[in-house]
Short mmCIF file of the C-alpha atoms (twelve columns), coordinates in Angstrom:
data_MODEL
# 
_entry.id   MODEL 
# 
loop_
_atom_site.group_PDB 
_atom_site.id 
_atom_site.type_symbol 
_atom_site.label_atom_id 
_atom_site.label_alt_id 
_atom_site.label_comp_id 
_atom_site.label_asym_id 
_atom_site.label_seq_id 
_atom_site.Cartn_x 
_atom_site.Cartn_y 
_atom_site.Cartn_z 
_atom_site.pdbx_PDB_model_num 
ATOM 1   C CA . THR A 1   112.688 83.819  96.369  1 
ATOM 2   C CA . VAL A 2   111.501 84.703  92.884  1 
ATOM 3   C CA . THR A 3   108.407 86.315  94.400  1 
ATOM 4   C CA . TYR A 4   110.517 88.686  96.516  1 
ATOM 5   C CA . PHE A 5   111.155 92.093  95.014  1 
ATOM 6   C CA . PRO A 6   114.955 92.549  94.602  1 
ATOM 7   C CA . ILE A 7   115.090 95.682  96.763  1 
ATOM 8   C CA . VAL A 8   114.661 93.574  99.932  1 
ATOM 9   C CA . TYR A 9   118.211 92.300  99.424  1 
ATOM 10  C CA . ILE A 10  119.755 95.772  99.092  1 
ATOM 11  C CA . GLY A 11  121.588 95.554  102.444 1 
ATOM 12  C CA . PRO A 12  123.169 92.114  101.951 1 
ATOM 13  C CA . THR A 13  123.936 93.001  98.321  1 
ATOM 14  C CA . ILE A 14  125.911 96.113  99.253  1 
ATOM 15  C CA . ALA A 15  127.685 94.146  101.991 1 
ATOM 16  C CA . GLY A 16  128.420 91.375  99.468  1 
ATOM 17  C CA . VAL A 17  130.012 93.815  97.036  1 
ATOM 18  C CA . ILE A 18  132.149 95.312  99.819  1 
ATOM 19  C CA . GLY A 19  133.074 91.839  101.049 1 
ATOM 20  C CA . ASN A 20  134.157 90.774  97.572  1 
ATOM 21  C CA . ILE A 21  136.305 93.883  97.206  1 
ATOM 22  C CA . LEU A 22  137.922 93.093  100.568 1 
ATOM 23  C CA . ASN A 23  138.274 89.442  99.505  1 
ATOM 24  C CA . LEU A 24  136.509 88.151  102.625 1 
ATOM 25  C CA . ASN A 25  135.848 84.448  103.066 1 
ATOM 26  C CA . ILE A 26  132.258 83.191  102.962 1 
ATOM 27  C CA . ILE A 27  131.789 83.188  106.762 1 
ATOM 28  C CA . ASN A 28  132.921 86.782  107.210 1 
ATOM 29  C CA . LEU A 29  130.933 87.748  104.114 1 
ATOM 30  C CA . VAL A 30  127.701 86.369  105.571 1 
ATOM 31  C CA . TYR A 31  128.318 88.133  108.889 1 
ATOM 32  C CA . LEU A 32  128.917 91.395  107.051 1 
ATOM 33  C CA . MET A 33  125.560 90.883  105.317 1 
ATOM 34  C CA . ARG A 34  123.902 90.288  108.665 1 
ATOM 35  C CA . ILE A 35  125.470 93.428  110.133 1 
ATOM 36  C CA . SER A 36  124.203 95.461  107.173 1 
ATOM 37  C CA . ASN A 37  120.681 94.160  107.720 1 
ATOM 38  C CA . ILE A 38  120.581 94.922  111.412 1 
ATOM 39  C CA . ILE A 39  121.858 98.463  110.730 1 
ATOM 40  C CA . ILE A 40  118.974 98.928  108.266 1 
ATOM 41  C CA . TYR A 41  116.553 97.546  110.863 1 
ATOM 42  C CA . LEU A 42  117.824 99.899  113.575 1 
ATOM 43  C CA . VAL A 43  117.691 102.958 111.320 1 
ATOM 44  C CA . LEU A 44  114.178 102.237 110.033 1 
ATOM 45  C CA . GLY A 45  113.074 101.279 113.543 1 
ATOM 46  C CA . TYR A 46  114.311 104.635 114.861 1 
ATOM 47  C CA . PHE A 47  112.317 106.552 112.257 1 
ATOM 48  C CA . THR A 48  109.280 104.349 112.938 1 
ATOM 49  C CA . ILE A 49  109.243 105.295 116.618 1 
ATOM 50  C CA . LYS A 50  110.022 108.921 115.820 1 
ATOM 51  C CA . CYS A 51  107.252 109.416 113.285 1 
ATOM 52  C CA . ILE A 52  104.355 107.535 114.894 1 
ATOM 53  C CA . PRO A 53  102.262 110.147 116.778 1 
ATOM 54  C CA . PHE A 54  101.149 107.778 119.546 1 
ATOM 55  C CA . GLY A 55  102.028 104.352 120.895 1 
ATOM 56  C CA . LYS A 56  105.798 104.923 120.939 1 
ATOM 57  C CA . LEU A 57  106.301 102.604 123.910 1 
ATOM 58  C CA . LEU A 58  104.212 99.961  122.168 1 
ATOM 59  C CA . MET A 59  106.190 100.329 118.941 1 
ATOM 60  C CA . LEU A 60  109.515 100.080 120.783 1 
ATOM 61  C CA . THR A 61  108.344 96.930  122.537 1 
ATOM 62  C CA . TYR A 62  107.084 95.498  119.259 1 
ATOM 63  C CA . LEU A 63  110.312 96.207  117.386 1 
ATOM 64  C CA . CYS A 64  112.245 94.371  120.099 1 
ATOM 65  C CA . ILE A 65  110.192 91.161  120.034 1 
ATOM 66  C CA . PRO A 66  112.754 88.315  120.218 1 
ATOM 67  C CA . MET A 67  111.667 86.948  116.842 1 
ATOM 68  C CA . MET A 68  111.935 90.412  115.265 1 
ATOM 69  C CA . LEU A 69  115.480 90.880  116.566 1 
ATOM 70  C CA . HIS A 70  116.362 87.308  115.640 1 
ATOM 71  C CA . GLN A 71  115.361 88.021  112.050 1 
ATOM 72  C CA . ALA A 72  116.940 91.478  112.088 1 
ATOM 73  C CA . ALA A 73  120.333 89.896  112.760 1 
ATOM 74  C CA . SER A 74  120.041 87.608  109.725 1 
ATOM 75  C CA . ALA A 75  120.718 88.043  106.009 1 
ATOM 76  C CA . SER A 76  117.044 87.364  105.303 1 
ATOM 77  C CA . ALA A 77  114.757 89.455  103.111 1 
ATOM 78  C CA . ASP A 78  112.312 89.596  106.031 1 
ATOM 79  C CA . VAL A 79  114.462 92.222  107.752 1 
ATOM 80  C CA . LEU A 80  113.608 94.992  105.289 1 
ATOM 81  C CA . ILE A 81  110.073 93.653  104.843 1 
ATOM 82  C CA . ASN A 82  109.318 93.858  108.577 1 
ATOM 83  C CA . ALA A 83  111.039 97.205  109.130 1 
ATOM 84  C CA . ALA A 84  109.585 98.907  106.037 1 
ATOM 85  C CA . THR A 85  106.081 97.625  106.783 1 
ATOM 86  C CA . LEU A 86  106.114 98.959  110.345 1 
ATOM 87  C CA . LEU A 87  107.489 102.295 109.114 1 
ATOM 88  C CA . PHE A 88  104.713 102.460 106.526 1 
ATOM 89  C CA . ILE A 89  102.091 101.834 109.231 1 
ATOM 90  C CA . ALA A 90  103.665 104.490 111.467 1 
ATOM 91  C CA . TYR A 91  103.712 106.991 108.596 1 
ATOM 92  C CA . ASN A 92  100.043 106.293 107.933 1 
ATOM 93  C CA . MET A 93  99.285  107.118 111.559 1 
ATOM 94  C CA . LYS A 94  101.311 110.326 111.252 1 
ATOM 95  C CA . LEU A 95  99.374  111.475 108.198 1 
ATOM 96  C CA . LEU A 96  96.063  110.367 109.691 1 
ATOM 97  C CA . PHE A 97  96.472  112.796 112.594 1 
ATOM 98  C CA . SER A 98  98.257  115.519 110.630 1 
ATOM 99  C CA . LYS A 99  96.729  118.970 111.121 1 
ATOM 100 C CA . GLU A 100 97.984  120.284 107.800 1 
ATOM 101 C CA . LYS A 101 95.304  121.059 105.222 1 
ATOM 102 C CA . LYS A 102 97.137  119.213 102.473 1 
ATOM 103 C CA . TYR A 103 100.018 116.803 102.043 1 
ATOM 104 C CA . SER A 104 103.318 118.240 100.867 1 
ATOM 105 C CA . LEU A 105 105.174 116.868 97.858  1 
ATOM 106 C CA . LYS A 106 107.796 115.441 100.212 1 
ATOM 107 C CA . GLU A 107 105.132 113.586 102.213 1 
ATOM 108 C CA . LYS A 108 103.616 112.165 99.031  1 
ATOM 109 C CA . ILE A 109 106.981 110.918 97.761  1 
ATOM 110 C CA . ILE A 110 107.827 109.315 101.112 1 
ATOM 111 C CA . TYR A 111 104.379 107.730 101.288 1 
ATOM 112 C CA . PHE A 112 104.613 106.300 97.773  1 
ATOM 113 C CA . VAL A 113 108.087 104.832 98.376  1 
ATOM 114 C CA . LEU A 114 107.042 103.287 101.687 1 
ATOM 115 C CA . ALA A 115 103.900 101.885 100.065 1 
ATOM 116 C CA . LEU A 116 106.095 100.223 97.445  1 
ATOM 117 C CA . LEU A 117 108.378 98.703  100.080 1 
ATOM 118 C CA . ALA A 118 105.506 97.536  102.287 1 
ATOM 119 C CA . THR A 119 103.222 96.029  99.649  1 
ATOM 120 C CA . LEU A 120 105.342 94.904  96.714  1 
ATOM 121 C CA . ASN A 121 107.789 92.747  98.648  1 
ATOM 122 C CA . LYS A 122 105.182 90.172  99.635  1 
ATOM 123 C CA . THR A 123 101.906 89.799  97.791  1 
ATOM 124 C CA . ALA A 124 100.009 88.865  100.952 1 
ATOM 125 C CA . TYR A 125 100.813 92.240  102.553 1 
ATOM 126 C CA . MET A 126 99.316  94.245  99.678  1 
ATOM 127 C CA . PRO A 127 96.054  95.033  101.584 1 
ATOM 128 C CA . LEU A 128 98.083  97.322  103.870 1 
ATOM 129 C CA . VAL A 129 97.877  99.988  101.191 1 
ATOM 130 C CA . PHE A 130 94.127  100.210 101.812 1 
ATOM 131 C CA . ILE A 131 94.913  102.098 105.022 1 
ATOM 132 C CA . ALA A 132 95.254  105.019 102.611 1 
ATOM 133 C CA . ILE A 133 91.467  105.154 102.352 1 
ATOM 134 C CA . LEU A 134 91.316  106.543 105.900 1 
ATOM 135 C CA . LEU A 135 93.769  109.385 105.413 1 
ATOM 136 C CA . PRO A 136 92.249  112.057 103.118 1 
ATOM 137 C CA . PHE A 137 88.619  111.402 104.084 1 
ATOM 138 C CA . ASN A 138 88.983  112.249 107.772 1 
ATOM 139 C CA . LYS A 139 85.899  114.339 108.652 1 
ATOM 140 C CA . LYS A 140 87.679  116.367 111.330 1 
ATOM 141 C CA . ASN A 141 90.596  117.134 109.052 1 
ATOM 142 C CA . PRO A 142 89.581  116.595 105.411 1 
ATOM 143 C CA . LYS A 143 92.273  116.939 102.789 1 
ATOM 144 C CA . SER A 144 92.207  118.553 99.368  1 
ATOM 145 C CA . LYS A 145 90.804  116.939 96.257  1 
ATOM 146 C CA . ASN A 146 94.336  116.385 94.947  1 
ATOM 147 C CA . ASP A 147 95.272  114.500 98.119  1 
ATOM 148 C CA . LYS A 148 92.251  112.237 97.753  1 
ATOM 149 C CA . ILE A 149 93.154  111.540 94.121  1 
ATOM 150 C CA . PHE A 150 96.763  110.825 95.141  1 
ATOM 151 C CA . MET A 151 95.734  108.254 97.743  1 
ATOM 152 C CA . ILE A 152 93.279  106.537 95.389  1 
ATOM 153 C CA . LEU A 153 95.911  106.405 92.631  1 
ATOM 154 C CA . THR A 154 98.441  105.023 95.101  1 
ATOM 155 C CA . ILE A 155 96.070  102.185 95.984  1 
ATOM 156 C CA . ILE A 156 95.377  101.420 92.314  1 
ATOM 157 C CA . ILE A 157 99.079  101.499 91.382  1 
ATOM 158 C CA . MET A 158 100.123 99.260  94.290  1 
ATOM 159 C CA . VAL A 159 97.405  96.715  93.537  1 
ATOM 160 C CA . ALA A 160 98.373  96.705  89.848  1 
ATOM 161 C CA . LEU A 161 102.124 96.417  90.514  1 
ATOM 162 C CA . THR A 162 101.582 93.642  93.042  1 
ATOM 163 C CA . GLY A 163 99.466  91.738  90.519  1 
ATOM 164 C CA . ILE A 164 102.049 92.213  87.758  1 
ATOM 165 C CA . TRP A 165 104.900 91.096  90.001  1 
ATOM 166 C CA . TYR A 166 102.905 88.052  91.135  1 
ATOM 167 C CA . LEU A 167 102.228 87.036  87.534  1 
ATOM 168 C CA . PHE A 168 105.902 87.542  86.727  1 
ATOM 169 C CA . GLY A 169 106.926 85.244  89.577  1 
ATOM 170 C CA . ALA A 170 104.247 82.696  88.665  1 
ATOM 171 C CA . GLY A 171 105.976 82.238  85.311  1 
ATOM 172 C CA . TYR A 172 108.837 80.416  87.031  1 
ATOM 173 C CA . LYS A 173 108.525 76.806  88.062  1 
ATOM 174 C CA . ASP A 174 109.201 75.949  91.684  1 
ATOM 175 C CA . THR A 175 111.925 73.315  91.808  1 
ATOM 176 C CA . ARG A 176 112.326 72.999  95.568  1 
ATOM 177 C CA . GLU A 177 112.931 69.371  96.381  1 
ATOM 178 C CA . LEU A 178 110.605 69.404  99.376  1 
ATOM 179 C CA . ILE A 179 107.705 70.655  97.281  1 
ATOM 180 C CA . ILE A 180 108.300 67.923  94.731  1 
ATOM 181 C CA . GLN A 181 108.503 65.266  97.442  1 
ATOM 182 C CA . ARG A 182 105.269 66.473  99.046  1 
ATOM 183 C CA . ASN A 183 103.490 66.313  95.676  1 
ATOM 184 C CA . VAL A 184 102.169 69.843  96.058  1 
ATOM 185 C CA . SER A 185 100.578 71.454  93.028  1 
ATOM 186 C CA . SER A 186 99.546  75.106  93.318  1 
ATOM 187 C CA . SER A 187 97.341  74.881  90.237  1 
ATOM 188 C CA . ALA A 188 95.549  71.803  91.572  1 
ATOM 189 C CA . GLN A 189 95.050  73.476  94.953  1 
ATOM 190 C CA . LEU A 190 93.672  76.595  93.298  1 
ATOM 191 C CA . ASP A 191 91.244  74.504  91.242  1 
ATOM 192 C CA . PHE A 192 90.087  72.824  94.455  1 
ATOM 193 C CA . VAL A 193 89.468  76.217  96.107  1 
ATOM 194 C CA . LYS A 194 87.457  77.365  93.093  1 
ATOM 195 C CA . SER A 195 85.325  74.241  93.033  1 
ATOM 196 C CA . HIS A 196 84.980  73.847  96.826  1 
ATOM 197 C CA . PRO A 197 85.161  77.355  98.334  1 
ATOM 198 C CA . LEU A 198 83.187  76.504  101.465 1 
ATOM 199 C CA . THR A 199 85.436  73.532  102.177 1 
ATOM 200 C CA . PHE A 200 88.504  75.756  101.913 1 
ATOM 201 C CA . VAL A 201 86.939  78.335  104.241 1 
ATOM 202 C CA . ASN A 202 86.296  75.547  106.738 1 
ATOM 203 C CA . ILE A 203 89.933  74.398  106.433 1 
ATOM 204 C CA . LEU A 204 91.127  77.994  106.902 1 
ATOM 205 C CA . PHE A 205 89.101  78.649  110.044 1 
ATOM 206 C CA . ASN A 206 89.927  75.237  111.521 1 
ATOM 207 C CA . THR A 207 93.611  75.952  111.001 1 
ATOM 208 C CA . LEU A 208 93.410  79.379  112.641 1 
ATOM 209 C CA . ASP A 209 91.380  77.984  115.529 1 
ATOM 210 C CA . ILE A 210 93.709  75.058  116.210 1 
ATOM 211 C CA . GLN A 211 96.999  76.864  115.589 1 
ATOM 212 C CA . LYS A 212 96.216  80.305  117.036 1 
ATOM 213 C CA . THR A 213 98.292  79.806  120.184 1 
ATOM 214 C CA . SER A 214 101.175 78.260  118.258 1 
ATOM 215 C CA . TYR A 215 101.175 81.111  115.733 1 
ATOM 216 C CA . LEU A 216 101.156 83.713  118.498 1 
ATOM 217 C CA . TYR A 217 104.058 82.186  120.409 1 
ATOM 218 C CA . GLU A 218 106.027 81.528  117.218 1 
ATOM 219 C CA . ALA A 219 105.622 85.213  116.333 1 
ATOM 220 C CA . LEU A 220 107.049 86.111  119.728 1 
ATOM 221 C CA . GLY A 221 110.006 83.755  119.271 1 
ATOM 222 C CA . SER A 222 109.169 80.427  120.897 1 
ATOM 223 C CA . LEU A 223 111.108 78.681  118.114 1 
ATOM 224 C CA . LEU A 224 114.159 80.392  116.664 1 
ATOM 225 C CA . GLY A 225 116.657 79.295  114.025 1 
ATOM 226 C CA . TYR A 226 115.139 76.764  111.654 1 
ATOM 227 C CA . LEU A 227 112.346 76.295  114.218 1 
ATOM 228 C CA . ASP A 228 114.727 74.041  116.122 1 
ATOM 229 C CA . ILE A 229 115.851 76.399  118.910 1 
ATOM 230 C CA . PRO A 230 113.184 76.383  121.634 1 
ATOM 231 C CA . VAL A 231 112.831 79.406  123.899 1 
ATOM 232 C CA . ASP A 232 111.261 79.018  127.330 1 
ATOM 233 C CA . THR A 233 107.489 79.541  127.168 1 
ATOM 234 C CA . LEU A 234 107.696 81.808  130.216 1 
ATOM 235 C CA . VAL A 235 109.907 84.245  128.267 1 
ATOM 236 C CA . CYS A 236 107.335 84.498  125.467 1 
ATOM 237 C CA . THR A 237 104.448 84.764  127.916 1 
ATOM 238 C CA . LEU A 238 106.090 87.622  129.813 1 
ATOM 239 C CA . TYR A 239 106.831 89.399  126.546 1 
ATOM 240 C CA . LEU A 240 103.219 88.965  125.493 1 
ATOM 241 C CA . ILE A 241 102.167 90.625  128.756 1 
ATOM 242 C CA . LEU A 242 104.483 93.550  127.980 1 
ATOM 243 C CA . LEU A 243 102.866 93.962  124.557 1 
ATOM 244 C CA . VAL A 244 99.307  93.762  125.869 1 
ATOM 245 C CA . PHE A 245 99.886  96.324  128.625 1 
ATOM 246 C CA . ALA A 246 102.025 98.736  126.557 1 
ATOM 247 C CA . PRO A 247 99.000  100.456 124.901 1 
ATOM 248 C CA . PHE A 248 97.592  101.298 128.338 1 
ATOM 249 C CA . LEU A 249 100.775 102.649 129.933 1 
ATOM 250 C CA . GLU A 250 101.483 105.682 127.787 1 
ATOM 251 C CA . LYS A 251 99.774  109.060 127.654 1 
ATOM 252 C CA . SER A 252 98.407  109.779 124.187 1 
ATOM 253 C CA . LYS A 253 96.883  112.836 122.543 1 
ATOM 254 C CA . TYR A 254 95.286  110.679 119.875 1 
ATOM 255 C CA . ARG A 255 93.119  107.615 119.504 1 
ATOM 256 C CA . LEU A 256 91.702  105.760 116.551 1 
ATOM 257 C CA . LYS A 257 87.984  106.127 115.916 1 
ATOM 258 C CA . ASN A 258 85.826  103.020 116.005 1 
ATOM 259 C CA . LEU A 259 85.473  103.105 112.218 1 
ATOM 260 C CA . HIS A 260 89.253  103.293 111.864 1 
ATOM 261 C CA . LYS A 261 89.657  100.365 114.235 1 
ATOM 262 C CA . ILE A 262 87.178  98.229  112.325 1 
ATOM 263 C CA . TRP A 263 88.962  98.988  109.050 1 
ATOM 264 C CA . LEU A 264 92.403  98.169  110.469 1 
ATOM 265 C CA . LEU A 265 91.112  94.931  111.986 1 
ATOM 266 C CA . LEU A 266 89.587  93.938  108.644 1 
ATOM 267 C CA . ILE A 267 92.913  94.607  106.922 1 
ATOM 268 C CA . THR A 268 94.723  92.536  109.549 1 
ATOM 269 C CA . PHE A 269 92.325  89.629  109.176 1 
ATOM 270 C CA . GLY A 270 92.492  89.863  105.383 1 
ATOM 271 C CA . ILE A 271 96.293  89.640  105.416 1 
ATOM 272 C CA . ILE A 272 96.213  86.682  107.812 1 
ATOM 273 C CA . CYS A 273 93.837  84.911  105.425 1 
ATOM 274 C CA . LEU A 274 96.024  85.752  102.414 1 
ATOM 275 C CA . VAL A 275 99.126  84.385  104.149 1 
ATOM 276 C CA . CYS A 276 97.297  81.138  104.916 1 
ATOM 277 C CA . PHE A 277 95.920  81.001  101.383 1 
ATOM 278 C CA . ALA A 278 99.429  81.397  99.929  1 
ATOM 279 C CA . MET A 279 100.726 78.530  102.062 1 
ATOM 280 C CA . TYR A 280 97.725  76.414  101.114 1 
ATOM 281 C CA . LEU A 281 98.605  76.844  97.454  1 
ATOM 282 C CA . GLY A 282 102.340 76.449  97.750  1 
ATOM 283 C CA . TRP A 283 102.968 74.112  100.676 1 
ATOM 284 C CA . THR A 284 99.912  72.131  101.750 1 
ATOM 285 C CA . VAL A 285 99.393  68.535  100.656 1 
ATOM 286 C CA . PRO A 286 96.113  68.234  98.698  1 
ATOM 287 C CA . THR A 287 94.629  65.724  101.154 1 
ATOM 288 C CA . SER A 288 95.439  67.782  104.265 1 
ATOM 289 C CA . LEU A 289 92.569  69.070  106.392 1 
ATOM 290 C CA . LEU A 290 94.772  71.839  107.806 1 
ATOM 291 C CA . ILE A 291 97.012  74.412  106.132 1 
ATOM 292 C CA . ASP A 292 100.701 73.516  106.435 1 
ATOM 293 C CA . GLY A 293 103.810 75.677  106.366 1 
ATOM 294 C CA . VAL A 294 102.407 78.751  108.116 1 
ATOM 295 C CA . GLN A 295 104.761 80.284  110.680 1 
ATOM 296 C CA . GLY A 296 103.758 82.836  113.271 1 
ATOM 297 C CA . ARG A 297 106.481 85.251  112.142 1 
ATOM 298 C CA . TYR A 298 104.627 85.741  108.858 1 
ATOM 299 C CA . PHE A 299 102.052 87.801  110.763 1 
ATOM 300 C CA . LEU A 300 104.530 90.114  112.513 1 
ATOM 301 C CA . PRO A 301 104.247 92.995  110.013 1 
ATOM 302 C CA . VAL A 302 100.514 93.413  110.728 1 
ATOM 303 C CA . LEU A 303 99.831  92.299  114.300 1 
ATOM 304 C CA . ILE A 304 100.792 95.786  115.465 1 
ATOM 305 C CA . LEU A 305 97.501  97.104  114.030 1 
ATOM 306 C CA . PRO A 306 95.162  95.470  116.606 1 
ATOM 307 C CA . LEU A 307 97.485  96.653  119.379 1 
ATOM 308 C CA . LEU A 308 97.331  100.243 118.127 1 
ATOM 309 C CA . CYS A 309 93.547  100.003 118.329 1 
ATOM 310 C CA . LEU A 310 93.817  99.523  122.107 1 
ATOM 311 C CA . ILE A 311 95.369  102.937 122.758 1 
ATOM 312 C CA . GLN A 312 93.018  105.456 124.367 1 
ATOM 313 C CA . LYS A 313 93.295  109.247 124.358 1 
ATOM 314 C CA . ASN A 314 94.391  110.726 127.700 1 
ATOM 315 C CA . ASN A 315 93.317  107.547 129.453 1 
ATOM 316 C CA . TYR A 316 96.179  105.444 130.703 1 
ATOM 317 C CA . LEU A 317 97.474  103.619 133.755 1 
ATOM 318 C CA . LYS A 318 99.859  105.862 135.658 1 
ATOM 319 C CA . PHE A 319 102.929 104.092 136.994 1 
ATOM 320 C CA . LYS A 320 106.307 105.490 137.901 1 
ATOM 321 C CA . ASN A 321 109.409 104.533 135.888 1 
ATOM 322 C CA . THR A 322 107.423 102.798 133.149 1 
ATOM 323 C CA . ILE A 323 110.039 103.471 130.450 1 
ATOM 324 C CA . PRO A 324 113.030 102.199 132.512 1 
ATOM 325 C CA . PHE A 325 111.017 99.148  133.569 1 
ATOM 326 C CA . TYR A 326 110.117 98.302  129.972 1 
ATOM 327 C CA . ALA A 327 113.706 98.890  128.833 1 
ATOM 328 C CA . PHE A 328 114.940 96.501  131.515 1 
ATOM 329 C CA . MET A 329 112.345 93.822  130.776 1 
ATOM 330 C CA . ILE A 330 112.944 93.992  127.008 1 
ATOM 331 C CA . CYS A 331 116.693 93.471  127.538 1 
ATOM 332 C CA . PHE A 332 116.131 90.845  130.226 1 
ATOM 333 C CA . LEU A 333 113.774 88.697  128.148 1 
ATOM 334 C CA . ASN A 334 115.860 89.031  124.995 1 
ATOM 335 C CA . TYR A 335 118.896 87.988  127.016 1 
ATOM 336 C CA . TYR A 336 117.169 84.702  127.855 1 
ATOM 337 C CA . ALA A 337 116.167 84.241  124.220 1 
ATOM 338 C CA . LEU A 338 119.780 84.806  123.197 1 
ATOM 339 C CA . LEU A 339 120.910 82.397  125.908 1 
ATOM 340 C CA . ALA A 340 118.708 79.706  124.343 1 
ATOM 341 C CA . VAL A 341 120.532 80.232  121.039 1 
ATOM 342 C CA . PHE A 342 123.937 79.908  122.724 1 
ATOM 343 C CA . LYS A 343 122.879 76.753  124.568 1 
ATOM 344 C CA . PHE A 344 121.638 75.216  121.322 1 
ATOM 345 C CA . PHE A 345 125.022 75.558  119.651 1 
ATOM 346 C CA . ILE A 346 127.294 74.704  122.570 1 
ATOM 347 C CA . THR A 347 125.340 71.712  123.884 1 
ATOM 348 C CA . PRO A 348 126.857 68.442  122.536 1 
# 
């Protein structure tokens, strides 16, 4: 937790202060923290859907992934991380297709704050800030020189702050019992990567190749709780179908250019590699041929990017009652995910 920026606990912290004033017991206190987090998730989720200029159905479906809602109802730091990251991506899309000749001071302040929330909370998500490269250099709608300078400075500042925060966290020793028992040494793993880079790349790609299906279904919510609450594979498969078809079922005035798509895909792949690299350093046994400790939910903040690349301008499948159908299916599938949680706790 030392690597998490304190702001990610703002919701549970406020709830904790209120709970202490009301003299609540620990159970009620934790539930108050969880309620505060889900309120934050709903509010940020609303603004995410409102501000993204295209793919609103896709974003709604994505925000309601069983794993996303499962985390949103927890006291975890991932709630603000997921919500703020998706809002940052949506705001990037808004500015990318903005017809204004320059960004207002308000837009710059909002962008900078969202960039802080999206990149500083987890080091591996820092590459998201490089989306900023696309914004002021749009040929069809170029921005002013000041806007270009602002975006470049934002990238530099976020990279620098992320590096400083990482070094700050690295100054603390990890005393988790499991890490000690597994004989994991981050420094030794890093030395191995430096001396055998090709071997590490081979381990990385083997891991992604072997675990790709597991990661995908874990991200959707195949295992909830402490990865001990199984959800029916059919539920996750049907939800995956909803996500894949969502980009093609909504009329859009905008689409990403091929160059934009390539850049977003590179950012997505880079973050996936960074997440795996972090778990290789901090969780994987030195002799392991695969990277351990990676969970599919770690990729949730960025997997929306490839889906946004699928949206086409004024080219969509026309079906009646698409929105009501999606609303029903989202509730229906999440009901079965919730039912799995209930069964887990009531089954002797």
